[in-house]
């Protein structure tokens, strides 16, 4: 969970759900929905408020990702029944399409993304640049979860 601020300045607590894929998976939206429901059920059992969940798929495979990013695309539903079908999209971070200098963030994140991006390339990867000031501190939220020091970088 991350404490952040919306662009209008309002605070928000967001759960970021990471799913790693090395091959395109046409049912990843269903898998993410199952995880999201489990997270909300656990929060309810613990007496915590249900928080928004940002589902993020980190992909680094060789094949192009051509999978629909919305859950509703999986369900063959007539338009009249669409309002009764869960609707959400996941955020895709396709490392295979990202240039090496596009990998940004704290050094541990950069190294992890660099390894994932390079694993199928068949070439030894060049080490990612580590400019000064890349690593950022973390601090606890009210519930003890770590958050980025500049919490609005979602």
N, CA and C of each residue as an Amber inpcrd file, in Angstrom:
protein
   462
   0.8450000  -1.1680000   0.0000000   0.0000000   0.0000000   0.0000000
   0.8880000   1.2280000   0.0000000   0.4210000   2.2310000  -0.7220000
   1.1870000   3.4540000  -0.8520000   0.3080000   4.6510000  -0.5310000
   0.8530000   5.5590000   0.2590000   0.2160000   6.8510000   0.4650000
   0.6160000   7.7160000  -0.7140000  -0.3450000   8.3830000  -1.3210000
  -0.0530000   9.2370000  -2.4700000  -0.9850000  10.4430000  -2.4310000
  -0.7970000  11.3240000  -3.3650000  -1.6850000  12.4670000  -3.5290000
  -2.1630000  12.4750000  -4.9740000  -3.4720000  12.7230000  -5.1140000
  -4.0110000  12.8860000  -6.4490000  -3.5410000  14.2220000  -7.0010000
  -3.6980000  14.4250000  -8.2840000  -3.2560000  15.6860000  -8.8960000
  -3.9390000  16.8960000  -8.2760000  -5.1560000  16.7030000  -7.7730000
  -5.8590000  17.8240000  -7.1450000  -5.4490000  18.0150000  -5.6850000
  -4.4810000  17.2150000  -5.2060000  -3.9550000  17.3810000  -3.8600000
  -4.5700000  16.4890000  -2.7990000  -5.6690000  15.8130000  -3.1130000
  -6.3060000  14.9440000  -2.1200000  -5.4380000  13.7290000  -1.8430000
  -5.3320000  13.3190000  -0.5700000  -4.5640000  12.1190000  -0.2450000
  -5.3540000  10.8580000  -0.6200000  -4.6200000   9.8110000  -0.9590000
  -5.2370000   8.5340000  -1.2870000  -4.2720000   7.4180000  -0.8800000
  -4.8290000   6.3040000  -0.4210000  -4.0340000   5.1100000  -0.1450000
  -4.3700000   4.1210000  -1.2500000  -3.3470000   3.6550000  -1.9530000
  -3.5260000   2.7730000  -3.1060000  -2.7380000   1.4910000  -2.8870000
  -3.3760000   0.3840000  -3.1850000  -2.7150000  -0.9130000  -3.1690000
  -2.2290000  -1.1580000  -4.5880000  -0.9310000  -1.3850000  -4.7740000
  -0.3810000  -1.6840000  -6.0900000  -0.1600000  -3.1840000  -6.1590000
  -0.8380000  -3.8200000  -7.1090000  -0.7730000  -5.2610000  -7.3090000
   0.1280000  -5.5390000  -8.5040000   1.2710000  -6.1670000  -8.2590000
   2.2190000  -6.4940000  -9.3200000   2.0200000  -7.9300000  -9.7660000
   1.9850000  -8.1350000 -11.0640000   1.9680000  -9.4780000 -11.6410000
   3.0370000  -9.5150000 -12.7280000   3.9060000 -10.5010000 -12.6500000
   5.0080000 -10.6410000 -13.5890000   4.6480000 -11.6670000 -14.6500000
   4.9150000 -11.3400000 -15.9070000   4.6690000 -12.2740000 -17.0030000
   5.8700000 -12.2900000 -17.9450000   6.2680000 -13.4990000 -18.3350000
   7.3220000 -13.6310000 -19.3320000   6.7500000 -14.1070000 -20.6680000
   5.4470000 -14.4230000 -20.6810000   4.7330000 -14.7840000 -21.9130000
   3.3660000 -14.1040000 -21.8730000   2.8580000 -13.7010000 -23.0480000
   1.5030000 -13.1380000 -23.0570000   0.5010000 -14.1520000 -22.5060000
  -0.4100000 -13.6840000 -21.6770000  -1.4080000 -14.5370000 -21.0540000
  -2.7890000 -13.9320000 -21.3190000  -3.5880000 -14.5660000 -22.1850000
  -4.8800000 -13.9760000 -22.5280000  -5.8600000 -13.8830000 -21.3570000
  -5.6000000 -14.5960000 -20.2680000  -6.5110000 -14.5700000 -19.1180000
  -5.9280000 -13.8420000 -17.9040000  -4.9180000 -13.0190000 -18.1230000
  -4.2890000 -12.3160000 -17.0050000  -5.2830000 -11.3990000 -16.2960000
  -6.2360000 -10.8220000 -17.0160000  -7.2180000  -9.9400000 -16.3720000
  -8.0880000 -10.7160000 -15.3820000  -8.4090000 -11.9650000 -15.6970000
  -9.1670000 -12.8070000 -14.7650000  -8.3160000 -13.1480000 -13.5460000
  -7.0620000 -13.4810000 -13.7730000  -6.1360000 -13.7760000 -12.6730000
  -6.0250000 -12.5700000 -11.7400000  -5.8690000 -11.3860000 -12.3010000
  -5.7560000 -10.1730000 -11.4880000  -7.0380000  -9.9020000 -10.7070000
  -8.1790000 -10.1400000 -11.3310000  -9.4490000  -9.9330000 -10.6340000
  -9.5550000 -10.8570000  -9.4180000  -9.1310000 -12.1120000  -9.5730000
  -9.1360000 -13.0390000  -8.4290000  -8.2550000 -12.4950000  -7.3090000
  -7.0710000 -12.0200000  -7.6460000  -6.1750000 -11.4580000  -6.6320000
  -6.8040000 -10.2390000  -5.9720000  -7.4320000  -9.3700000  -6.7700000
  -8.0380000  -8.1610000  -6.2270000  -9.1440000  -8.5140000  -5.2330000
  -9.9750000  -9.4730000  -5.5750000 -11.0540000  -9.8870000  -4.6670000
 -10.4690000 -10.4520000  -3.3820000  -9.4070000 -11.2450000  -3.4890000
  -8.7680000 -11.8020000  -2.2860000  -8.2130000 -10.6930000  -1.3900000
  -7.6240000  -9.6850000  -1.9870000  -7.0880000  -8.5530000  -1.2200000
  -8.2220000  -7.8420000  -0.4860000  -9.3210000  -7.5720000  -1.1890000
 -10.4570000  -6.8920000  -0.5630000 -11.0840000  -7.7520000   0.5240000
 -11.1730000  -9.0680000   0.2990000 -11.7270000  -9.9540000   1.3310000
 -10.8530000  -9.9480000   2.5830000  -9.5420000  -9.9640000   2.3960000
  -8.6360000  -9.9300000   3.5430000  -8.7890000  -8.6050000   4.2990000
  -8.8960000  -7.5040000   3.5740000  -9.0920000  -6.2030000   4.2220000
 -10.3790000  -6.1910000   5.0320000 -11.4440000  -6.7310000   4.4720000
 -12.7330000  -6.7810000   5.1630000 -12.6310000  -7.6040000   6.4360000
 -11.9740000  -8.7770000   6.3470000 -11.8120000  -9.6290000   7.5410000
 -11.0190000  -8.9210000   8.6340000 -10.0890000  -8.0740000   8.2380000
  -9.2660000  -7.3530000   9.2040000  -9.9120000  -6.0500000   9.6570000
 -11.1190000  -5.7750000   9.1610000 -11.8170000  -4.5590000   9.5570000
 -11.2340000  -3.3050000   8.9350000 -10.5030000  -3.4430000   7.8450000
  -9.8850000  -2.2990000   7.1740000 -10.7760000  -1.8330000   6.0300000
 -10.6590000  -0.5680000   5.6560000 -11.4450000  -0.0940000   4.5150000
 -10.9580000  -0.7450000   3.2140000 -11.8700000  -0.8870000   2.2670000
 -11.4880000  -1.3960000   0.9510000 -10.8180000  -0.2640000   0.1860000
  -9.6010000  -0.5080000  -0.2520000  -8.7950000   0.5140000  -0.9390000
  -8.8050000   0.2630000  -2.4430000  -8.5920000   1.3200000  -3.2260000
  -8.4390000   1.1030000  -4.6580000  -7.1790000   0.2760000  -4.9310000
  -7.2630000  -0.5720000  -5.9450000  -6.1330000  -1.4270000  -6.3210000
  -5.7130000  -1.0600000  -7.7310000  -4.4340000  -0.7890000  -7.9020000
  -3.8680000  -0.5150000  -9.2160000  -3.1770000  -1.7910000  -9.6930000
  -3.8200000  -2.5630000 -10.5870000  -3.1780000  -3.7820000 -11.0750000
  -2.1390000  -3.4400000 -12.1440000  -0.9360000  -3.9520000 -11.9720000
   0.1860000  -3.6590000 -12.8510000   0.8000000  -4.9650000 -13.3230000
   0.8440000  -5.1670000 -14.6380000   1.4980000  -6.3400000 -15.2240000
   2.8490000  -5.8940000 -15.7520000   3.9060000  -6.5220000 -15.2440000
   5.2630000  -6.2690000 -15.7120000   5.6060000  -7.4050000 -16.6730000
   5.7810000  -7.0610000 -17.9460000   6.0200000  -8.0530000 -18.9930000
   7.4010000  -7.8520000 -19.5890000   8.1070000  -8.9670000 -19.8080000
   9.4480000  -8.8690000 -20.3860000   9.7210000  -9.9710000 -21.4090000
   8.6870000 -10.5450000 -21.9860000   8.8610000 -11.6670000 -22.9140000
   9.3160000 -11.2500000 -24.2960000   9.5740000 -12.2690000 -25.1090000
  10.0450000 -12.0490000 -26.4750000   8.8980000 -11.6980000 -27.4230000
   7.7380000 -12.3340000 -27.2460000   6.6020000 -12.0920000 -28.1300000
   5.9500000 -10.7570000 -27.8020000   5.3600000 -10.1280000 -28.8110000
   4.6520000  -8.8670000 -28.5910000   3.4080000  -9.1210000 -27.7320000
   3.1490000  -8.2200000 -26.7920000   1.9740000  -8.3310000 -25.9300000
   0.7770000  -7.8060000 -26.7090000  -0.1170000  -8.7150000 -27.1020000
  -1.3110000  -8.3350000 -27.8600000  -2.5830000  -8.6600000 -27.0870000
  -2.4620000  -8.8370000 -25.8030000  -3.5800000  -9.2220000 -24.9410000
  -4.3810000  -7.9790000 -24.5620000  -5.7010000  -8.0960000 -24.6140000
  -6.5600000  -6.9860000 -24.2050000  -6.2760000  -6.6220000 -22.7520000
  -6.3080000  -5.3240000 -22.4520000  -5.9880000  -4.8690000 -21.1010000
  -7.2150000  -4.6450000 -20.2410000  -8.3870000  -4.9590000 -20.7480000
  -9.5940000  -4.8010000 -19.9380000 -10.1800000  -6.1650000 -19.6190000
 -10.7460000  -6.2740000 -18.4210000 -11.3920000  -7.5230000 -18.0420000
 -12.6060000  -7.7820000 -18.9370000 -13.3450000  -6.7410000 -19.2270000
 -14.5840000  -6.9170000 -19.9830000 -14.3290000  -7.5010000 -21.3720000
 -13.1330000  -7.3340000 -21.9180000 -12.8000000  -7.9110000 -23.2210000
 -12.7930000  -9.4450000 -23.1800000 -12.6590000 -10.0170000 -21.9990000
 -12.6680000 -11.4790000 -21.8590000 -14.0760000 -12.0610000 -21.9120000
 -15.0570000 -11.2510000 -21.5920000 -16.4200000 -11.7350000 -21.4260000
 -17.2340000 -11.3880000 -22.6760000 -17.8150000 -12.4050000 -23.2810000
 -18.6930000 -12.1620000 -24.4310000 -20.0560000 -11.7660000 -23.8900000
 -20.2820000 -10.4610000 -23.8560000 -21.4810000  -9.9430000 -23.2130000
 -22.1730000  -8.9470000 -24.1430000 -23.4850000  -9.0870000 -24.3230000
 -24.2250000  -8.0820000 -25.0960000 -24.1710000  -6.7330000 -24.3720000
 -24.2080000  -5.6740000 -25.1250000 -24.0940000  -4.3280000 -24.5490000
 -25.1010000  -4.0890000 -23.4330000 -26.3110000  -4.6290000 -23.5620000
 -27.3370000  -4.4150000 -22.5470000 -26.9510000  -5.0360000 -21.2070000
 -26.0820000  -6.0590000 -21.2080000 -25.6580000  -6.7150000 -19.9630000
 -24.2860000  -6.2290000 -19.4790000 -23.6140000  -5.4030000 -20.2650000
 -22.2760000  -4.9170000 -19.9020000 -22.2260000  -4.2390000 -18.5280000
 -23.2510000  -3.4570000 -18.1220000 -23.1830000  -2.8300000 -16.8010000
 -23.1410000  -3.8250000 -15.6350000 -23.4620000  -5.0790000 -15.8980000
 -23.4780000  -6.0940000 -14.8460000 -22.2300000  -6.9550000 -14.8490000
 -21.2390000  -6.5630000 -15.6410000 -19.9690000  -7.2800000 -15.7530000
 -18.8710000  -6.4010000 -15.1490000 -17.9940000  -6.9700000 -14.3320000
 -16.8980000  -6.1510000 -13.7850000 -16.1200000  -5.4490000 -14.8990000
 -15.7750000  -4.2130000 -14.6320000 -15.0380000  -3.4190000 -15.6110000
 -13.7960000  -2.8300000 -14.9500000 -12.6560000  -3.1870000 -15.4610000
 -11.4080000  -2.5460000 -15.0410000 -10.3560000  -2.8210000 -16.1030000
  -9.3160000  -2.0400000 -16.0920000  -8.1630000  -2.2670000 -16.9590000
  -6.9360000  -2.3790000 -16.0780000  -5.9410000  -3.0820000 -16.5520000
  -4.6740000  -3.1460000 -15.8300000  -3.6470000  -2.3090000 -16.5750000
  -2.6730000  -1.8720000 -15.8200000  -1.5830000  -1.0910000 -16.3670000
  -0.5200000  -2.0720000 -16.8320000  -0.0630000  -1.9440000 -18.0710000
   0.9640000  -2.8220000 -18.6290000   2.2900000  -2.0850000 -18.6860000
   3.2960000  -2.6690000 -18.0730000   4.6650000  -2.1690000 -18.1770000
   5.4170000  -3.1830000 -19.0340000   5.5190000  -2.9070000 -20.3330000
   6.1370000  -3.8230000 -21.2880000   7.6170000  -3.4850000 -21.4170000
   8.4320000  -4.1840000 -20.6450000   9.8660000  -3.9040000 -20.6350000
  10.5190000  -4.2230000 -21.9670000   9.9450000  -5.1580000 -22.7310000
  10.5430000  -5.5220000 -24.0120000  10.4800000  -4.3690000 -25.0060000
   9.5710000  -3.4300000 -24.8070000   9.4310000  -2.2820000 -25.7010000
  10.0740000  -1.0120000 -25.1490000  10.6490000  -1.1080000 -23.9610000
  11.1970000   0.0630000 -23.2920000  12.7050000   0.1760000 -23.5560000
  13.1750000   1.3450000 -23.9730000  14.6220000   1.5040000 -24.1380000
  15.3290000   1.4160000 -22.7830000  16.5790000   0.9880000 -22.8010000
  17.3210000   0.8340000 -21.5540000  17.3280000   2.1030000 -20.7220000
  17.4570000   3.2610000 -21.3800000  17.5040000   4.5100000 -20.6130000
  16.1140000   4.9310000 -20.1120000  15.0760000   4.1610000 -20.4570000
  13.7330000   4.4310000 -19.9600000  13.4540000   3.7940000 -18.6160000
  14.3870000   2.9690000 -18.1370000  14.2100000   2.3210000 -16.8320000
  14.5850000   3.3250000 -15.7560000  13.5750000   3.7660000 -14.9960000
  13.7970000   4.7920000 -13.9780000  13.3240000   4.2950000 -12.6350000
  13.7690000   4.9430000 -11.5940000  13.2990000   4.6250000 -10.2550000
  14.4650000   4.3520000  -9.3250000  14.1500000   3.8210000  -8.1580000
  15.1680000   3.4860000  -7.1680000  16.0750000   2.4080000  -7.7400000
  17.2840000   2.3320000  -7.2670000  18.2930000   1.4600000  -7.8560000
  17.8770000  -0.0150000  -7.8410000  17.2740000  -0.4970000  -6.7700000
  16.8370000  -1.8940000  -6.7380000  15.7850000  -2.1490000  -7.8170000
  14.8510000  -1.2290000  -7.9710000  13.8510000  -1.3480000  -9.0300000
  14.5130000  -1.3240000 -10.3950000  15.4530000  -0.4130000 -10.6060000
  16.1370000  -0.3110000 -11.9060000  16.8700000  -1.5890000 -12.2420000
  17.5780000  -2.1560000 -11.2820000  18.3260000  -3.3900000 -11.5310000
  17.3690000  -4.5330000 -11.8420000  16.2800000  -4.6370000 -11.0930000
  15.3010000  -5.6990000 -11.3320000  14.6920000  -5.5620000 -12.7200000
  14.2710000  -4.3660000 -13.0870000  13.7020000  -4.1500000 -14.4130000
  14.7180000  -4.4280000 -15.5060000  15.9540000  -4.0320000 -15.2930000
  17.0180000  -4.2560000 -16.2670000  17.2450000  -5.7520000 -16.4800000
  17.2610000  -6.5330000 -15.4010000  17.4390000  -7.9810000 -15.5200000
  16.2610000  -8.6030000 -16.2690000  15.0430000  -8.2400000 -15.8840000
  13.8660000  -8.7870000 -16.5600000  13.8470000  -8.4250000 -18.0390000
  14.1930000  -7.1940000 -18.3550000  14.1810000  -6.7400000 -19.7430000
  15.1970000  -7.5000000 -20.5780000  16.3270000  -7.8490000 -20.0090000
  17.4350000  -8.4330000 -20.7630000  17.4530000  -9.9500000 -20.7850000
  16.6510000 -10.6030000 -19.9730000  16.7780000 -12.0450000 -19.7670000
  16.5990000 -12.8640000 -21.0470000  15.7410000 -12.4480000 -21.9610000
  15.4960000 -13.2050000 -23.1870000  16.2420000 -12.6620000 -24.3960000
  17.0630000 -11.6440000 -24.2250000  17.6670000 -10.9720000 -25.3670000
  18.7910000 -11.7760000 -26.0110000  19.3960000 -12.7180000 -25.2970000
  20.4990000 -13.4850000 -25.8580000  21.7970000 -12.6970000 -25.8960000
  21.8060000 -11.5330000 -25.3320000  23.0230000 -10.7090000 -25.2780000
  23.2580000 -10.3070000 -23.8420000  24.5180000 -10.1820000 -23.4580000
  24.7580000  -9.6970000 -22.0940000  24.3070000  -8.2460000 -22.0010000
  23.4950000  -7.9370000 -21.0080000  22.9780000  -6.5720000 -20.9040000
  24.0400000  -5.5990000 -20.4320000  23.9180000  -4.3760000 -20.9100000
  24.7710000  -3.3010000 -20.4070000  24.2150000  -2.8830000 -19.0570000
  25.0780000  -2.5910000 -18.1300000  24.6280000  -2.1950000 -16.7940000
  23.8320000  -0.9020000 -16.8750000  22.7530000  -0.8000000 -16.1220000
  21.9640000   0.4310000 -16.1420000  22.7280000   1.5750000 -15.4990000
  22.5080000   2.7660000 -16.0170000  23.1250000   3.9480000 -15.4290000
  22.5350000   4.1940000 -14.0530000  23.3250000   4.7150000 -13.1660000
  22.8540000   5.0080000 -11.8200000  23.1890000   6.4560000 -11.4950000
  22.3920000   7.4020000 -11.9950000  22.6810000   8.8040000 -11.7140000
  22.5180000   9.1250000 -10.2370000  23.2030000  10.1520000  -9.8170000
  23.1130000  10.5780000  -8.4180000  21.6720000  10.9000000  -8.0750000
  21.2840000  10.5540000  -6.8790000  19.9530000  10.8860000  -6.4020000
  18.8710000   9.9130000  -6.8340000  19.2370000   8.7830000  -7.4370000
  18.2270000   7.8330000  -7.9070000  17.5540000   7.1430000  -6.7410000
  18.3600000   6.6390000  -5.7960000  17.7760000   5.9040000  -4.6670000
  16.9800000   6.8610000  -3.7950000  15.8120000   6.4240000  -3.3820000
  14.9570000   7.2490000  -2.5350000  14.6490000   6.4790000  -1.2690000
  14.4360000   7.2030000  -0.1800000  14.1000000   6.5630000   1.0800000
  12.6640000   6.0950000   1.1040000  12.3390000   5.3210000   2.1060000
  10.9510000   4.9010000   2.2880000  10.5450000   5.2420000   3.7030000
   9.2680000   5.3610000   3.9040000   8.7380000   5.6310000   5.2270000
   7.4700000   4.8410000   5.4190000   7.0910000   4.5740000   6.6480000
   5.9030000   3.7510000   6.8710000   4.6170000   4.5390000   6.6910000
   3.5980000   3.8620000   6.2050000   2.2570000   4.4380000   6.2170000
   1.7170000   4.1980000   7.6090000   0.5130000   4.5970000   7.8560000
  -0.0830000   4.3740000   9.1610000  -0.2090000   2.9050000   9.5130000
  -0.2030000   2.0140000   8.4930000  -0.3610000   0.5910000   8.7780000
   0.9520000  -0.1750000   8.6900000   2.0690000   0.5310000   8.6300000
   3.3680000  -0.1260000   8.6590000   3.9100000  -0.5590000   7.3140000
   3.1850000  -0.3030000   6.2070000   3.6800000  -0.6740000   4.8920000
   4.6390000   0.3900000   4.3860000   5.7260000   0.0040000   3.6960000
   6.6530000   0.9990000   3.1680000   6.0190000   1.7770000   2.0180000
   6.4070000   3.0320000   1.8810000   5.9270000   3.8700000   0.7860000
   7.1100000   4.6410000   0.2300000   7.0140000   5.0790000  -1.0490000
   8.0640000   5.9370000  -1.5850000   8.1190000   7.2370000  -0.8070000
   9.3290000   7.7860000  -0.6310000   9.4760000   9.0230000   0.1130000
   8.7300000  10.1540000  -0.5800000   8.6770000  10.1100000  -1.9210000
   7.9510000  11.1240000  -2.6600000   6.6390000  10.5290000  -3.1330000
   5.8150000  10.0540000  -2.2190000   4.6350000   9.2480000  -2.4090000
   3.7610000   9.5280000  -3.6120000   3.9740000  10.6300000  -4.3610000
   3.0840000  10.8970000  -5.4760000   3.6440000  10.4100000  -6.7990000
   4.5910000   9.4980000  -6.7970000   5.1730000   8.9980000  -8.0420000
   4.4720000   7.7670000  -8.5620000   3.1630000   7.6410000  -8.3920000
   2.4320000   6.4670000  -8.8770000   2.1940000   6.5850000 -10.3520000
